[in-house]
Short mmCIF file of C-alpha atoms in Angstrom, two decimals:
data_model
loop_
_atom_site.label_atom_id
_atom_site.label_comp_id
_atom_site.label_asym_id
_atom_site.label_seq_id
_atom_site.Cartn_x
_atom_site.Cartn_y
_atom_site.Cartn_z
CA UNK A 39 -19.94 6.87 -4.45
CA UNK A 40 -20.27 8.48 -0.94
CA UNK A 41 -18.52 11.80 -0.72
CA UNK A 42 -15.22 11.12 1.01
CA UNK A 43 -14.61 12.96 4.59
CA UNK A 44 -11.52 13.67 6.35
CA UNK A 45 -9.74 11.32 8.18
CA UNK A 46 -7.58 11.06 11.01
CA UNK A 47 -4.32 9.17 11.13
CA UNK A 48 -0.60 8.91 12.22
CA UNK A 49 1.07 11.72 10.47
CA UNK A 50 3.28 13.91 12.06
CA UNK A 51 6.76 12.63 11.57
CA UNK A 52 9.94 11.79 13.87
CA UNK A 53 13.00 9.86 13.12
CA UNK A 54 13.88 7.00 15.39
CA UNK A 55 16.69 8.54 16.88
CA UNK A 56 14.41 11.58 18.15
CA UNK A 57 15.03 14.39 15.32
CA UNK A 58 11.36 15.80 14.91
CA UNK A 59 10.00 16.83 11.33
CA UNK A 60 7.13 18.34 11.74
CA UNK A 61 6.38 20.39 8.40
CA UNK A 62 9.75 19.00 6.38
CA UNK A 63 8.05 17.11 3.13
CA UNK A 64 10.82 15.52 0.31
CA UNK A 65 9.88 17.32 -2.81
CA UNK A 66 11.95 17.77 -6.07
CA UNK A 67 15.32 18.76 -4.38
CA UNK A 68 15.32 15.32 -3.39
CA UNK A 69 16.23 14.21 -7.08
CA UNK A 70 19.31 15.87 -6.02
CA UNK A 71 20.18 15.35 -2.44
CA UNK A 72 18.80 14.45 1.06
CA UNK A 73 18.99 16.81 4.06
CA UNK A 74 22.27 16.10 5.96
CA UNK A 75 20.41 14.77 8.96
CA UNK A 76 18.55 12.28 6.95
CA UNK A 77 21.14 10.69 4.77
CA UNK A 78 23.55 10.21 8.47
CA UNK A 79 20.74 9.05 10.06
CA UNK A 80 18.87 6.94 7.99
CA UNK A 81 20.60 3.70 9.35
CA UNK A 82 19.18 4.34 12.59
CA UNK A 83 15.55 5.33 11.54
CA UNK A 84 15.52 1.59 10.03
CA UNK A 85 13.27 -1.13 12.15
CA UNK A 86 14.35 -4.55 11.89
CA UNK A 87 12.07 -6.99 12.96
CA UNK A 88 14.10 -9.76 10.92
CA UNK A 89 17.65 -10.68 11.16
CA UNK A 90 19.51 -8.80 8.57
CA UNK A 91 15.89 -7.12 7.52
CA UNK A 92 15.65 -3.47 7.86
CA UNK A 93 12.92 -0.73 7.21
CA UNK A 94 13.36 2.14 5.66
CA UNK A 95 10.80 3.89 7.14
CA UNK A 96 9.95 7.30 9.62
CA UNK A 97 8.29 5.74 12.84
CA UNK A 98 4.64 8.20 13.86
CA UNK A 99 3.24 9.06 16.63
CA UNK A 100 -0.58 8.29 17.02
CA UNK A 101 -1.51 11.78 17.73
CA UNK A 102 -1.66 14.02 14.02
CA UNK A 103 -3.69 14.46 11.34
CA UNK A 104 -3.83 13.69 8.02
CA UNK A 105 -6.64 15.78 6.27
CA UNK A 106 -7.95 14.47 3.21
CA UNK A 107 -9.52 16.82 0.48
CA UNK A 108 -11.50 15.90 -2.48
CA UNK A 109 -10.95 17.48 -5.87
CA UNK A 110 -13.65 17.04 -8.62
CA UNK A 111 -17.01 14.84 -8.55
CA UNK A 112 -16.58 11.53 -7.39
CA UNK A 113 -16.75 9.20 -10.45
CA UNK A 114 -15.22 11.66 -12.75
CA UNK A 115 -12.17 11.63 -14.96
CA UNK A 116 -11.18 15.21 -12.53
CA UNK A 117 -12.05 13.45 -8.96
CA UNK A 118 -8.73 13.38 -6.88
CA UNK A 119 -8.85 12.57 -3.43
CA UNK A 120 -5.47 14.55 -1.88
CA UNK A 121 -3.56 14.10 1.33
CA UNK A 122 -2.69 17.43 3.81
CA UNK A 123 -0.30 17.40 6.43
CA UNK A 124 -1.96 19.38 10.05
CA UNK A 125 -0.45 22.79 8.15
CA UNK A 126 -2.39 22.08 5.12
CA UNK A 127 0.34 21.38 2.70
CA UNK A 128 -0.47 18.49 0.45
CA UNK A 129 2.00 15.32 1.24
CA UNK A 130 1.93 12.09 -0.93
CA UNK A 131 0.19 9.04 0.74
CA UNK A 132 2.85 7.07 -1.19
CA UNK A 133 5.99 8.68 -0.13
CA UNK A 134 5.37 10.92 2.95
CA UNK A 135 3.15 8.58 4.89
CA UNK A 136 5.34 6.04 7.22
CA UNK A 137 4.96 2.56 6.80
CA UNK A 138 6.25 1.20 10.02
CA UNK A 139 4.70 2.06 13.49
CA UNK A 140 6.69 -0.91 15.59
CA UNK A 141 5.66 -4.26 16.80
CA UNK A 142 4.89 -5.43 13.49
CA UNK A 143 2.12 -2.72 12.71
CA UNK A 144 1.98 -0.82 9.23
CA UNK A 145 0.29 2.23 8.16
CA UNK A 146 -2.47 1.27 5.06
CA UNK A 147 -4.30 3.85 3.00
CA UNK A 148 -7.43 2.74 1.49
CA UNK A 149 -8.07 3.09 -2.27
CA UNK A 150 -11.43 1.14 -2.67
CA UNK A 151 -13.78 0.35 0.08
CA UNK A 152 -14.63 -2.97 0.92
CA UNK A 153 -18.70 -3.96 -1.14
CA UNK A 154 -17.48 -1.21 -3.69
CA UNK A 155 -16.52 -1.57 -7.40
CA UNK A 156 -15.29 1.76 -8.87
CA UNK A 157 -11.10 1.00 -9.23
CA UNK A 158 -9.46 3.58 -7.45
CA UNK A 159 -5.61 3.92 -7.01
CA UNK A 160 -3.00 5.93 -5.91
CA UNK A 161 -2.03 7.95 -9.11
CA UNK A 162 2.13 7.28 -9.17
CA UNK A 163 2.79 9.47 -11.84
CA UNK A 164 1.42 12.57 -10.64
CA UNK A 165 2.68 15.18 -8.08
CA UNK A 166 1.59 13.80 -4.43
CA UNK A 167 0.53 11.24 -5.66
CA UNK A 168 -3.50 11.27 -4.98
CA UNK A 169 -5.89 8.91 -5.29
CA UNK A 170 -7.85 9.11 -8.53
CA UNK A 171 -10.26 6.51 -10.78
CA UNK A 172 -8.06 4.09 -13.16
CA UNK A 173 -8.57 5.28 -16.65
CA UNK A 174 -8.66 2.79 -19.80
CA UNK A 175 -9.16 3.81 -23.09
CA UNK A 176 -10.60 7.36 -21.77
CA UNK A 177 -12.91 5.90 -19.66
CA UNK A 178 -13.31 5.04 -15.73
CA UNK A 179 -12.87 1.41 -14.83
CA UNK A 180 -14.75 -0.22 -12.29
CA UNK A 181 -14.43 -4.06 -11.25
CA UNK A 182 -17.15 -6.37 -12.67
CA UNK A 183 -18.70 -6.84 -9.24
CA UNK A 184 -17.88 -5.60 -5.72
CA UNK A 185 -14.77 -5.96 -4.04
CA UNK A 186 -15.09 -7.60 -0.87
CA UNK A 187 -12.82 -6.56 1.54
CA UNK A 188 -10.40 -3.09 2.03
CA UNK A 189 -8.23 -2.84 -0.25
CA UNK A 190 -5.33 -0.11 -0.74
CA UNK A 191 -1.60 0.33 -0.59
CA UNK A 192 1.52 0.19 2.00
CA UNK A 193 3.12 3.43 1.82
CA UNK A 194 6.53 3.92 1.27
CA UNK A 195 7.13 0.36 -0.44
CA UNK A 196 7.82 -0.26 -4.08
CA UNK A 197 7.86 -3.49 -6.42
CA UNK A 198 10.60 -3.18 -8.61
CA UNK A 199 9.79 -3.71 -12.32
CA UNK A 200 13.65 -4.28 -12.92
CA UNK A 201 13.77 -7.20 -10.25
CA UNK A 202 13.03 -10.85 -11.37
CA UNK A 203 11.71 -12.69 -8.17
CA UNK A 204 13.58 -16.36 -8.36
CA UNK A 205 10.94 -17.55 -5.69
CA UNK A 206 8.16 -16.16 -7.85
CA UNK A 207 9.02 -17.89 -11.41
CA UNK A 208 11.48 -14.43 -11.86
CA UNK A 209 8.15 -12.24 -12.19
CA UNK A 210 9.01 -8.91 -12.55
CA UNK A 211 7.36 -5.72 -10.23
CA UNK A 212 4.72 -4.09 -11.70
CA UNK A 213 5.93 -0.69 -10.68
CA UNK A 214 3.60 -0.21 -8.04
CA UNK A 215 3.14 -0.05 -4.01
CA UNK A 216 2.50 -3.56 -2.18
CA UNK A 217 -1.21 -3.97 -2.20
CA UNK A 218 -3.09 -4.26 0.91
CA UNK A 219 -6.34 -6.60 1.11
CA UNK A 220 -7.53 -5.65 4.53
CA UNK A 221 -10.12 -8.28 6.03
CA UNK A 222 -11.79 -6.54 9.48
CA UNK A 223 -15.67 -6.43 9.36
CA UNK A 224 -16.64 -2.84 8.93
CA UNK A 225 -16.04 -0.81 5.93
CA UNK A 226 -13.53 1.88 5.26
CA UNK A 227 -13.76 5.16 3.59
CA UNK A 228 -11.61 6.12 0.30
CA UNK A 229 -8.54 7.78 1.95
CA UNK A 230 -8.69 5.97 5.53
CA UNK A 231 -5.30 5.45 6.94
CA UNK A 232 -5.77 2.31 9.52
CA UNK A 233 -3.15 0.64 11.39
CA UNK A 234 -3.05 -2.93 10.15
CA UNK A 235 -0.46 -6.23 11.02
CA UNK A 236 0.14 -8.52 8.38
CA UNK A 237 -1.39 -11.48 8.64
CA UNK A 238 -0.36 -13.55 5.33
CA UNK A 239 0.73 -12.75 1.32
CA UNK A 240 -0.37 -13.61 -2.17
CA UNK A 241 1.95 -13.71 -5.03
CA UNK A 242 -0.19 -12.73 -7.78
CA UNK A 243 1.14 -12.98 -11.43
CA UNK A 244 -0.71 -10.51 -13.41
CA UNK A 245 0.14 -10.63 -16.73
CA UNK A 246 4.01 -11.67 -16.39
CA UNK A 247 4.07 -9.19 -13.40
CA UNK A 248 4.77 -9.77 -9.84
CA UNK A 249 1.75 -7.77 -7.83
CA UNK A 250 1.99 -9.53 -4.47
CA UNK A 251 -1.40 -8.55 -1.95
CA UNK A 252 -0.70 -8.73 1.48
CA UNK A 253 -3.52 -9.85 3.82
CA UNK A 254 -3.89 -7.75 6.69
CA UNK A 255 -6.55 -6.91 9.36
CA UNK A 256 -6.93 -3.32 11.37
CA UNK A 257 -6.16 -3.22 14.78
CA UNK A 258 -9.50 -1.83 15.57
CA UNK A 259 -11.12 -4.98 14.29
CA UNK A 260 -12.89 -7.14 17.28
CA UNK A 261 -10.86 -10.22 15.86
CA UNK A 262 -7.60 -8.37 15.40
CA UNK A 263 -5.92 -9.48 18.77
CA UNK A 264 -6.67 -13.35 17.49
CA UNK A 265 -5.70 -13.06 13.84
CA UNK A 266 -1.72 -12.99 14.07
CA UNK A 267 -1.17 -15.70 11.34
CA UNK A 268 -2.10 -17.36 8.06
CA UNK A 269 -3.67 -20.16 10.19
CA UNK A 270 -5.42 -18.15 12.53
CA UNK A 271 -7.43 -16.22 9.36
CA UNK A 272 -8.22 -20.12 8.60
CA UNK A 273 -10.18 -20.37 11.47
CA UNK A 274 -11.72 -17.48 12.40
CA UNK A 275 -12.32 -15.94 8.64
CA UNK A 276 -12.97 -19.38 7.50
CA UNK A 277 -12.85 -19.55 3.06
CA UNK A 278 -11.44 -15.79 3.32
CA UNK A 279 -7.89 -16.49 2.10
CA UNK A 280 -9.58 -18.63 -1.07
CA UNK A 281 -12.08 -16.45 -1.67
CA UNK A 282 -9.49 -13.45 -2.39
CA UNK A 283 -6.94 -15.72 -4.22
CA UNK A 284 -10.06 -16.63 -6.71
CA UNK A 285 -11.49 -13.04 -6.57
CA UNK A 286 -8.20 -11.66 -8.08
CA UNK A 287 -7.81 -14.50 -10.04
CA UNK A 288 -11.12 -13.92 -11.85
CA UNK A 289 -12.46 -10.99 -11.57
CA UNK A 290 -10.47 -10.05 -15.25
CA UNK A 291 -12.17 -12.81 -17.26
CA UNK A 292 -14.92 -10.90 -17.80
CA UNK A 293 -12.66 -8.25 -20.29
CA UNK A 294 -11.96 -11.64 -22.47
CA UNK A 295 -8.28 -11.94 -20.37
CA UNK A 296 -7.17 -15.14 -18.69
CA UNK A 297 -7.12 -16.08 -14.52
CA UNK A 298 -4.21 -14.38 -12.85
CA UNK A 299 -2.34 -17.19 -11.54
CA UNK A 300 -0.30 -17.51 -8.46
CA UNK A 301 3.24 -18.39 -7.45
CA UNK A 302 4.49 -20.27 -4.13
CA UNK A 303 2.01 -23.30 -4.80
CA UNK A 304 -0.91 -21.53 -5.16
CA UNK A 305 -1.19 -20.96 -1.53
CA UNK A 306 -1.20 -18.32 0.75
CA UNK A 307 2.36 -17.40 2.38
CA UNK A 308 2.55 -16.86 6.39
CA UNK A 309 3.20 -13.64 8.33
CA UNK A 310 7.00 -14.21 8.05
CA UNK A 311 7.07 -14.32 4.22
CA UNK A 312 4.53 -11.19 4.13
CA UNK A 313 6.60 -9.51 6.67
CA UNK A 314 9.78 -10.39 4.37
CA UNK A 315 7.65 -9.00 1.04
CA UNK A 316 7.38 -5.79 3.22
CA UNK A 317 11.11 -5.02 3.88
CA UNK A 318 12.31 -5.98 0.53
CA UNK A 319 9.93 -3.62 -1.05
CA UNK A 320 10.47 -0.79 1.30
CA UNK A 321 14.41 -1.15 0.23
CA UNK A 322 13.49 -0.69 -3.19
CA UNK A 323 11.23 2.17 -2.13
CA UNK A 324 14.56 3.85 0.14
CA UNK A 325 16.55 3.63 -3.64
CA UNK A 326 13.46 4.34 -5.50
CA UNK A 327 13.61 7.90 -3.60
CA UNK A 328 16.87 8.33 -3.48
CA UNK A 329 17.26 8.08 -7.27
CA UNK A 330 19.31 4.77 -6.95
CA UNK A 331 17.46 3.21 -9.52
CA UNK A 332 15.21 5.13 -12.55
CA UNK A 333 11.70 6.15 -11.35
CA UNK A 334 10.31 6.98 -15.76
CA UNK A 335 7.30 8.86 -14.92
CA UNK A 336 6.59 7.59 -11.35
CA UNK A 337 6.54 11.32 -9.20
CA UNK A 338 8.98 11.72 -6.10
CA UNK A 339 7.13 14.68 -5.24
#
Protein backbone atom coordinates (compact mmCIF):
# COMPACT_ATOMS: atom_id res chain seq x y z
CA UNK A 1 0.00 0.00 0.00
CA UNK A 2 1.32 3.54 -0.87
CA UNK A 3 2.72 5.32 2.12
CA UNK A 4 0.02 7.71 3.28
CA UNK A 5 0.91 11.68 3.15
CA UNK A 6 -0.61 14.46 4.92
CA UNK A 7 -3.60 15.94 4.02
CA UNK A 8 -5.30 19.08 4.12
CA UNK A 9 -8.85 19.65 5.26
CA UNK A 10 -11.48 21.72 7.22
CA UNK A 11 -10.35 21.57 10.75
CA UNK A 12 -10.16 24.37 12.82
CA UNK A 13 -13.36 24.64 14.73
CA UNK A 14 -16.14 27.45 15.45
CA UNK A 15 -19.55 27.17 16.81
CA UNK A 16 -22.38 28.59 14.79
CA UNK A 17 -23.07 31.29 16.96
CA UNK A 18 -19.32 32.65 16.54
CA UNK A 19 -17.48 31.18 19.82
CA UNK A 20 -14.02 30.08 18.24
CA UNK A 21 -12.23 26.76 19.46
CA UNK A 22 -9.25 26.68 18.14
CA UNK A 23 -7.08 24.07 20.26
CA UNK A 24 -10.24 22.91 22.71
CA UNK A 25 -10.48 18.87 21.90
CA UNK A 26 -13.39 16.74 24.17
CA UNK A 27 -11.29 14.20 25.92
CA UNK A 28 -12.18 12.07 29.05
CA UNK A 29 -13.65 14.96 31.21
CA UNK A 30 -16.31 14.80 28.82
CA UNK A 31 -17.62 11.44 30.46
CA UNK A 32 -18.38 13.88 33.07
CA UNK A 33 -19.45 17.20 31.80
CA UNK A 34 -19.37 19.62 28.78
CA UNK A 35 -17.79 23.10 28.93
CA UNK A 36 -20.52 25.63 29.96
CA UNK A 37 -20.44 27.31 26.58
CA UNK A 38 -21.07 24.15 24.77
CA UNK A 39 -23.88 22.53 26.63
CA UNK A 40 -25.92 26.46 26.40
CA UNK A 41 -25.06 26.63 23.08
CA UNK A 42 -25.39 23.53 21.50
CA UNK A 43 -29.03 24.30 20.26
CA UNK A 44 -27.73 26.95 18.21
CA UNK A 45 -24.60 25.15 16.71
CA UNK A 46 -27.39 22.64 15.24
CA UNK A 47 -28.09 22.98 11.19
CA UNK A 48 -31.39 22.04 10.13
CA UNK A 49 -31.81 21.51 6.68
CA UNK A 50 -35.17 19.47 7.43
CA UNK A 51 -38.17 20.54 9.26
CA UNK A 52 -37.84 19.39 12.78
CA UNK A 53 -34.19 17.81 11.67
CA UNK A 54 -31.26 19.17 13.42
CA UNK A 55 -27.38 18.56 13.36
CA UNK A 56 -25.43 18.20 15.99
CA UNK A 57 -22.49 19.25 14.54
CA UNK A 58 -19.42 22.26 14.78
CA UNK A 59 -19.65 24.13 11.32
CA UNK A 60 -15.46 24.65 9.73
CA UNK A 61 -13.99 26.95 8.02
CA UNK A 62 -12.13 25.85 4.75
CA UNK A 63 -8.89 27.26 5.78
CA UNK A 64 -6.95 24.58 8.58
CA UNK A 65 -5.23 21.68 8.60
CA UNK A 66 -5.60 18.42 9.54
CA UNK A 67 -2.14 16.60 9.55
CA UNK A 68 -2.18 13.03 9.25
CA UNK A 69 0.71 10.81 10.70
CA UNK A 70 1.39 7.24 10.11
CA UNK A 71 2.36 4.88 12.89
CA UNK A 72 3.86 1.41 11.98
CA UNK A 73 4.34 -0.28 8.37
CA UNK A 74 1.49 -0.12 6.28
CA UNK A 75 -0.07 -3.64 6.19
CA UNK A 76 0.90 -4.45 9.66
CA UNK A 77 -1.01 -5.47 12.74
CA UNK A 78 1.00 -1.87 14.39
CA UNK A 79 0.09 0.51 11.20
CA UNK A 80 -2.17 3.40 12.55
CA UNK A 81 -2.83 6.21 10.48
CA UNK A 82 -3.55 9.29 13.26
CA UNK A 83 -5.23 12.63 12.92
CA UNK A 84 -3.33 16.16 14.31
CA UNK A 85 -4.99 19.26 14.80
CA UNK A 86 -2.53 22.59 13.16
CA UNK A 87 -0.83 22.42 16.99
CA UNK A 88 -0.02 18.87 16.58
CA UNK A 89 -2.23 17.35 19.15
CA UNK A 90 -3.84 14.18 17.94
CA UNK A 91 -7.89 14.70 17.52
CA UNK A 92 -10.23 11.73 16.60
CA UNK A 93 -11.50 11.73 12.92
CA UNK A 94 -14.65 10.24 14.50
CA UNK A 95 -15.48 12.69 17.13
CA UNK A 96 -13.48 15.94 16.60
CA UNK A 97 -13.90 16.25 12.88
CA UNK A 98 -17.33 18.26 11.94
CA UNK A 99 -19.73 16.68 9.88
CA UNK A 100 -21.70 19.56 8.58
CA UNK A 101 -20.17 22.44 6.46
CA UNK A 102 -23.79 24.04 5.23
CA UNK A 103 -25.73 23.76 2.08
CA UNK A 104 -26.01 20.19 2.35
CA UNK A 105 -22.13 19.44 2.30
CA UNK A 106 -20.47 16.86 4.82
CA UNK A 107 -17.01 16.31 5.85
CA UNK A 108 -15.87 12.36 4.76
CA UNK A 109 -12.64 10.73 5.86
CA UNK A 110 -11.42 8.03 3.72
CA UNK A 111 -10.62 4.56 5.15
CA UNK A 112 -9.92 2.54 1.88
CA UNK A 113 -9.11 4.00 -1.42
CA UNK A 114 -11.12 3.46 -4.26
CA UNK A 115 -9.19 0.02 -6.74
CA UNK A 116 -7.78 -1.04 -3.21
CA UNK A 117 -8.55 -4.16 -1.10
CA UNK A 118 -6.75 -4.06 2.29
CA UNK A 119 -10.01 -3.28 4.93
CA UNK A 120 -9.16 -0.36 6.75
CA UNK A 121 -11.40 1.36 9.42
CA UNK A 122 -11.59 3.80 11.89
CA UNK A 123 -10.56 1.86 15.12
CA UNK A 124 -13.76 2.93 17.66
CA UNK A 125 -12.41 1.42 20.54
CA UNK A 126 -9.20 3.02 20.81
CA UNK A 127 -8.11 6.52 22.03
CA UNK A 128 -8.58 9.02 18.88
CA UNK A 129 -9.81 6.78 17.24
CA UNK A 130 -7.22 6.12 14.15
CA UNK A 131 -7.47 4.35 11.28
CA UNK A 132 -5.94 0.89 11.47
CA UNK A 133 -6.30 -2.70 9.32
CA UNK A 134 -9.48 -4.88 10.53
CA UNK A 135 -8.12 -7.80 12.39
CA UNK A 136 -9.86 -11.42 12.32
CA UNK A 137 -8.65 -14.22 14.01
CA UNK A 138 -5.06 -12.39 14.43
CA UNK A 139 -4.75 -11.69 11.06
CA UNK A 140 -5.28 -8.56 8.56
CA UNK A 141 -8.37 -8.74 6.41
CA UNK A 142 -8.49 -7.57 3.06
CA UNK A 143 -11.67 -7.72 0.63
CA UNK A 144 -11.62 -10.57 -1.93
CA UNK A 145 -11.11 -8.13 -4.79
CA UNK A 146 -10.80 -4.34 -5.07
CA UNK A 147 -13.15 -1.95 -3.86
CA UNK A 148 -14.30 0.28 -6.42
CA UNK A 149 -15.05 3.48 -5.32
CA UNK A 150 -13.98 5.77 -1.88
CA UNK A 151 -15.11 4.49 0.78
CA UNK A 152 -14.88 5.82 4.55
CA UNK A 153 -16.94 7.28 7.33
CA UNK A 154 -19.16 10.55 8.27
CA UNK A 155 -17.71 11.90 11.30
CA UNK A 156 -19.51 12.64 14.19
CA UNK A 157 -22.57 10.21 13.35
CA UNK A 158 -23.35 6.97 15.08
CA UNK A 159 -25.76 3.89 14.32
CA UNK A 160 -27.22 2.90 17.37
CA UNK A 161 -26.97 -0.85 18.15
CA UNK A 162 -29.88 -0.34 20.77
CA UNK A 163 -32.27 1.19 18.02
CA UNK A 164 -34.55 -1.18 15.93
CA UNK A 165 -35.21 0.70 12.56
CA UNK A 166 -39.21 -0.01 11.86
CA UNK A 167 -38.52 1.18 8.17
CA UNK A 168 -35.59 -1.22 7.98
CA UNK A 169 -37.34 -4.66 9.17
CA UNK A 170 -36.27 -3.22 13.04
CA UNK A 171 -32.43 -3.89 12.11
CA UNK A 172 -30.43 -2.92 14.76
CA UNK A 173 -27.01 -0.37 14.39
CA UNK A 174 -24.01 -2.03 14.13
CA UNK A 175 -22.23 0.32 16.45
CA UNK A 176 -20.45 2.09 13.94
CA UNK A 177 -20.17 5.61 11.92
CA UNK A 178 -22.51 5.95 8.68
CA UNK A 179 -20.43 4.63 5.88
CA UNK A 180 -19.55 6.73 3.03
CA UNK A 181 -19.25 5.15 -0.65
CA UNK A 182 -17.86 8.13 -2.45
CA UNK A 183 -18.27 7.83 -6.40
CA UNK A 184 -15.97 10.94 -8.10
CA UNK A 185 -13.39 9.63 -10.68
CA UNK A 186 -10.00 10.04 -9.13
CA UNK A 187 -8.74 8.17 -6.24
CA UNK A 188 -8.27 9.20 -2.67
CA UNK A 189 -5.56 8.64 -0.24
CA UNK A 190 -6.11 6.68 3.26
CA UNK A 191 -6.87 9.65 5.60
CA UNK A 192 -8.28 12.25 2.89
CA UNK A 193 -10.91 14.43 4.32
CA UNK A 194 -13.10 15.62 1.08
CA UNK A 195 -16.13 17.62 1.13
CA UNK A 196 -18.87 15.43 -0.28
CA UNK A 197 -23.09 16.02 -0.73
CA UNK A 198 -25.13 13.13 -0.44
CA UNK A 199 -26.42 11.97 -3.30
CA UNK A 200 -28.55 8.69 -2.30
CA UNK A 201 -28.51 5.69 0.69
CA UNK A 202 -28.34 1.95 0.99
CA UNK A 203 -29.81 0.09 3.80
CA UNK A 204 -27.59 -2.75 4.09
CA UNK A 205 -28.51 -5.67 6.48
CA UNK A 206 -25.37 -7.27 7.47
CA UNK A 207 -25.89 -10.02 9.47
CA UNK A 208 -29.19 -8.81 11.42
CA UNK A 209 -27.43 -5.34 11.54
CA UNK A 210 -28.45 -2.11 10.13
CA UNK A 211 -25.05 -0.65 8.27
CA UNK A 212 -26.67 1.90 5.95
CA UNK A 213 -23.81 3.38 3.04
CA UNK A 214 -24.52 6.62 1.90
CA UNK A 215 -23.64 7.47 -1.72
CA UNK A 216 -21.90 10.58 -2.07
CA UNK A 217 -19.63 12.38 -4.61
CA UNK A 218 -16.72 15.17 -3.74
CA UNK A 219 -17.24 18.51 -4.65
CA UNK A 220 -14.06 18.57 -6.53
CA UNK A 221 -15.38 15.94 -8.89
CA UNK A 222 -15.99 17.39 -12.66
CA UNK A 223 -19.60 15.81 -12.36
CA UNK A 224 -20.28 17.00 -8.85
CA UNK A 225 -22.32 20.22 -9.80
CA UNK A 226 -24.75 17.64 -11.95
CA UNK A 227 -25.02 14.77 -9.49
CA UNK A 228 -27.55 16.26 -6.79
CA UNK A 229 -29.88 13.16 -6.74
CA UNK A 230 -30.43 9.40 -6.87
CA UNK A 231 -31.63 9.95 -10.49
CA UNK A 232 -29.06 12.10 -11.60
CA UNK A 233 -26.17 9.22 -10.51
CA UNK A 234 -28.61 7.09 -12.93
CA UNK A 235 -27.64 8.96 -15.70
CA UNK A 236 -24.48 10.19 -15.55
CA UNK A 237 -22.78 7.11 -13.42
CA UNK A 238 -24.95 4.81 -15.32
CA UNK A 239 -25.01 0.82 -13.37
CA UNK A 240 -23.05 2.67 -10.38
CA UNK A 241 -25.83 2.49 -7.76
CA UNK A 242 -26.27 -1.56 -8.75
CA UNK A 243 -22.98 -2.21 -8.99
CA UNK A 244 -22.33 -1.11 -5.16
CA UNK A 245 -25.64 -2.64 -3.87
CA UNK A 246 -24.24 -6.14 -5.45
CA UNK A 247 -20.58 -5.36 -4.47
CA UNK A 248 -21.59 -5.24 -0.73
CA UNK A 249 -23.95 -7.75 -1.21
CA UNK A 250 -21.31 -10.25 -2.38
CA UNK A 251 -18.22 -9.52 -1.77
CA UNK A 252 -18.66 -11.89 1.77
CA UNK A 253 -19.60 -15.09 -0.08
CA UNK A 254 -16.35 -15.86 -0.68
CA UNK A 255 -15.69 -16.55 3.50
CA UNK A 256 -18.66 -19.33 3.03
CA UNK A 257 -21.34 -16.37 4.49
CA UNK A 258 -24.55 -15.50 2.69
CA UNK A 259 -25.45 -12.04 0.36
CA UNK A 260 -26.08 -9.08 2.61
CA UNK A 261 -29.48 -8.18 1.73
CA UNK A 262 -31.15 -4.87 1.60
CA UNK A 263 -34.13 -3.11 3.12
CA UNK A 264 -36.48 -0.32 1.45
CA UNK A 265 -37.18 -2.65 -1.69
CA UNK A 266 -33.93 -3.36 -2.56
CA UNK A 267 -33.44 -0.01 -4.04
CA UNK A 268 -31.50 2.84 -3.56
CA UNK A 269 -33.15 5.73 -1.28
CA UNK A 270 -32.99 9.55 -2.62
CA UNK A 271 -31.02 12.48 -1.20
CA UNK A 272 -33.89 13.27 1.24
CA UNK A 273 -33.89 9.82 2.92
CA UNK A 274 -29.86 9.90 2.97
CA UNK A 275 -30.00 13.35 4.24
CA UNK A 276 -32.65 12.03 6.97
CA UNK A 277 -30.09 8.81 7.75
CA UNK A 278 -27.54 11.66 8.41
CA UNK A 279 -29.38 13.68 11.15
CA UNK A 280 -30.77 10.77 12.92
CA UNK A 281 -27.39 9.32 13.30
CA UNK A 282 -25.65 12.47 14.24
CA UNK A 283 -28.43 12.66 17.25
CA UNK A 284 -27.37 9.44 18.39
CA UNK A 285 -23.77 10.56 17.97
CA UNK A 286 -24.71 14.17 20.23
CA UNK A 287 -26.02 11.34 23.16
CA UNK A 288 -23.43 8.91 22.24
CA UNK A 289 -20.87 11.76 23.52
CA UNK A 290 -22.65 13.05 25.98
CA UNK A 291 -22.96 9.69 27.78
CA UNK A 292 -26.82 9.61 27.19
CA UNK A 293 -26.73 6.24 26.16
CA UNK A 294 -23.71 3.40 27.03
CA UNK A 295 -20.71 3.67 24.64
CA UNK A 296 -19.02 -0.47 26.09
CA UNK A 297 -15.68 -0.09 24.68
CA UNK A 298 -16.31 2.49 21.89
CA UNK A 299 -13.51 5.55 23.03
CA UNK A 300 -14.88 9.23 23.58
CA UNK A 301 -11.46 10.32 23.59
Amino acid sequence: MAATTATTAAARLTISAGVALPSYHWKGALATSLPVFFTKRIAEAAVSFRPRSRLFTCSAIHRTDVIVKEEGKPETLDYRVFFLDSSGKKVSPWHDIPLHLGNGVFNFVVEIPKETSAKMEVATDESFTPIKQDIKKGQLRYYPYNINWNYGLLPQTWEDPSYANPEVEGALGDNDPVDVVEIGEAQAKIGDVLKVKPVAALAMIDEGELDWKIVAISLDDPRASIVNDVNDVEKHFPGTLTAIRNWFRDYKIPEGKPPNQFGLGNKPANKDYALKVITETNESWAKLIKRSVPSGELSLV
